[in-house]
Short mmCIF file of C-alpha atoms in Angstrom, two decimals:
data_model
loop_
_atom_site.label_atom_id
_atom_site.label_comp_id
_atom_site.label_asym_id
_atom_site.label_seq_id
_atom_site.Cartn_x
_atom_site.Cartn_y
_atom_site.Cartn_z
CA UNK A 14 -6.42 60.25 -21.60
CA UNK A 15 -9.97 61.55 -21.32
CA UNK A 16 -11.06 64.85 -21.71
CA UNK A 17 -13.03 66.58 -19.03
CA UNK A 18 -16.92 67.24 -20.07
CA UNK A 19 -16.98 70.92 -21.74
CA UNK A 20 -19.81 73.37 -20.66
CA UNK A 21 -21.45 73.06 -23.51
CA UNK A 22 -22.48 69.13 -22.89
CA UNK A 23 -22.78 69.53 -19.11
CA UNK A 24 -25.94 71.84 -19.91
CA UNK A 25 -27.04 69.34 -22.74
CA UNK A 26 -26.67 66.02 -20.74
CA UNK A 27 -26.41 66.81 -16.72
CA UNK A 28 -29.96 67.58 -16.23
CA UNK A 29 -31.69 64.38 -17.45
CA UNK A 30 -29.32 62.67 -15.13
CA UNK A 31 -30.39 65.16 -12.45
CA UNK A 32 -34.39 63.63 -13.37
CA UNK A 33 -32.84 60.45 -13.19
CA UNK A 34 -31.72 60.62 -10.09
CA UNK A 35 -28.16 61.63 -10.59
CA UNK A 36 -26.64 64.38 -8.33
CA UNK A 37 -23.20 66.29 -8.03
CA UNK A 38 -20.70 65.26 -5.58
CA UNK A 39 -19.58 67.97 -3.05
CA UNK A 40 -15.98 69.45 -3.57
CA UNK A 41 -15.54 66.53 -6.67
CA UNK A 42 -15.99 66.68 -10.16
CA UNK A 43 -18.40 63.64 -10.11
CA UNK A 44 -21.67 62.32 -10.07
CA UNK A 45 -23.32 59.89 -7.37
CA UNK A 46 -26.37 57.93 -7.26
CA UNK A 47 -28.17 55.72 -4.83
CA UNK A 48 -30.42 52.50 -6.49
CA UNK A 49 -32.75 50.69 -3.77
CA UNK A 50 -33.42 46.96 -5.24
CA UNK A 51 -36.03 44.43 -3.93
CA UNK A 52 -33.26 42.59 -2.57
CA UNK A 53 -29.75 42.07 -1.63
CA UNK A 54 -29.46 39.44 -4.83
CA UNK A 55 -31.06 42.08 -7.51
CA UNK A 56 -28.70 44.57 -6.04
CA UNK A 57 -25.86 41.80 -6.37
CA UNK A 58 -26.69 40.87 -10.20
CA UNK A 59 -26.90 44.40 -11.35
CA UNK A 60 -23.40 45.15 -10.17
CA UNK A 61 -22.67 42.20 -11.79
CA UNK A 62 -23.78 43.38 -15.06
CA UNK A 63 -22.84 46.80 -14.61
CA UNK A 64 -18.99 45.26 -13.80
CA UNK A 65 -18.89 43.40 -16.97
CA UNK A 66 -19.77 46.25 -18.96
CA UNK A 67 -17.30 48.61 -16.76
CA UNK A 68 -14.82 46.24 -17.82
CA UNK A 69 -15.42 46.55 -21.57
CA UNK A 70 -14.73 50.17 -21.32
CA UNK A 71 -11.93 49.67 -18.84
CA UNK A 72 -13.40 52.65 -16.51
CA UNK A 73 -14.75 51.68 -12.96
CA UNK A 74 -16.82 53.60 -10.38
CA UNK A 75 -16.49 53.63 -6.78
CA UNK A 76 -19.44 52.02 -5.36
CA UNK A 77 -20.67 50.48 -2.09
CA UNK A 78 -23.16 47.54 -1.47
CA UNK A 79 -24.84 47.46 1.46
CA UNK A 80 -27.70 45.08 1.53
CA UNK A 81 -30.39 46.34 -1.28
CA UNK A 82 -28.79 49.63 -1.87
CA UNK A 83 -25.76 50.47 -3.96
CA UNK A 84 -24.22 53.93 -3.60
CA UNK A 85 -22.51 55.03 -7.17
CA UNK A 86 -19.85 57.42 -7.69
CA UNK A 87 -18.57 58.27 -11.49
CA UNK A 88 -15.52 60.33 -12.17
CA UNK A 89 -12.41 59.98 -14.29
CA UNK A 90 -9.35 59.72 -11.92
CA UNK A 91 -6.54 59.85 -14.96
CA UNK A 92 -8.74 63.23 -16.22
CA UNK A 93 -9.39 65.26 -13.12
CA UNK A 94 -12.83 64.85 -12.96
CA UNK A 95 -16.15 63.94 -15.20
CA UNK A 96 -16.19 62.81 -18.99
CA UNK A 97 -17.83 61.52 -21.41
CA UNK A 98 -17.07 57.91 -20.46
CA UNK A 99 -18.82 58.32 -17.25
CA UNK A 100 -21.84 59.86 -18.68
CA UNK A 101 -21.97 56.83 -20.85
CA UNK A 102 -21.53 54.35 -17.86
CA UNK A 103 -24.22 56.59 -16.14
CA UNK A 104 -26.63 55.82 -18.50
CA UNK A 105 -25.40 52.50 -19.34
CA UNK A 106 -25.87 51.78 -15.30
CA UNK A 107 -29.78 53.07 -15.20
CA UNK A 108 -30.79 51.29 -18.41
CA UNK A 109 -29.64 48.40 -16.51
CA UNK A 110 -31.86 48.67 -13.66
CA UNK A 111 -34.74 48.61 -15.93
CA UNK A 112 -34.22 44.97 -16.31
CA UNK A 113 -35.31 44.73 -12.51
CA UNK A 114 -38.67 45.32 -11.01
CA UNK A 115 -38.63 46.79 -7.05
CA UNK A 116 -36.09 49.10 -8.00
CA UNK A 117 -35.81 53.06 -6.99
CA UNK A 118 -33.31 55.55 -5.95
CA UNK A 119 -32.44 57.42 -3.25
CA UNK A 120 -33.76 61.25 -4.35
CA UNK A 121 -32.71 63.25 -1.46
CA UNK A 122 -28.88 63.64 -2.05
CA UNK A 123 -27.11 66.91 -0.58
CA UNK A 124 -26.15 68.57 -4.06
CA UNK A 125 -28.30 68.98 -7.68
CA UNK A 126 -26.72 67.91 -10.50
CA UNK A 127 -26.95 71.31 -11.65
CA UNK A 128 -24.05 72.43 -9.47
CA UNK A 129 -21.67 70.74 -11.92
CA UNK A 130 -23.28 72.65 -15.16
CA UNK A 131 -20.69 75.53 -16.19
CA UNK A 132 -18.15 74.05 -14.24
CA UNK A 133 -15.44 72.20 -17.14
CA UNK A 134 -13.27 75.37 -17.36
CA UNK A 135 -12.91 75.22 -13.43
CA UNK A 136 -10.93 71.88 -13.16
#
């Protein structure tokens, strides 16, 4: 099973996500992020690529597609809450974007990403 991120690695890695548009999930150990594509089909083929990788590592998020937009959620359900698989996914997921042109996110989210640094021991 995966291990839960330590404190130490929160404060080194959560706040580039945070730039990045990455923000913590009220009451969960997760993170969430909102991409905006040109269109329903960019939206469509980057979950498709994002999927194939997912499978590779055998570690899904919870998303929604609606239209353009797809609403991410990362978390380890087996560990209780964020690792380093998800971090990995995280930036696996906005490296693909790149590969599309038209595409943004959503930066007005209800929590920072700071809220989860300092939080490992808590879970």
């Amino acid at each position: 099973m995966a291990e839960l991120v330590s404190e130490e690695r929160r404060n080194e890695i959560l706040p580039g996500l945070g730039v990045k548009g990455w923000v913590g999930v009220p009451e969960r150990d997760a993170i969430r992020k909102v991409y905006m594509f040109g269109n329903f089909v960019d939206a469509w083929g980057w979950m498709t690529m994002v999927a194939l990788h997912c499978e590779k590592q055998n570690h899904h998020p919870e998303w929604l597609n609606v239209y353009r937009t797809v609403d991410v959620t990362l978390t380890t359900h087996d560990a209780g809450g964020l690792t380093d698989l998800d971090l990995r996914i995280a930036n696996k997921m906005d490296e693909l974007a790149e590969h599309f042109s038209n595409v943004s996110f959503q930066d007005d989210l209800a929590e920072p990403i700071a809220c989860l640094c300092g939080t490992a021991d808590s879970h």
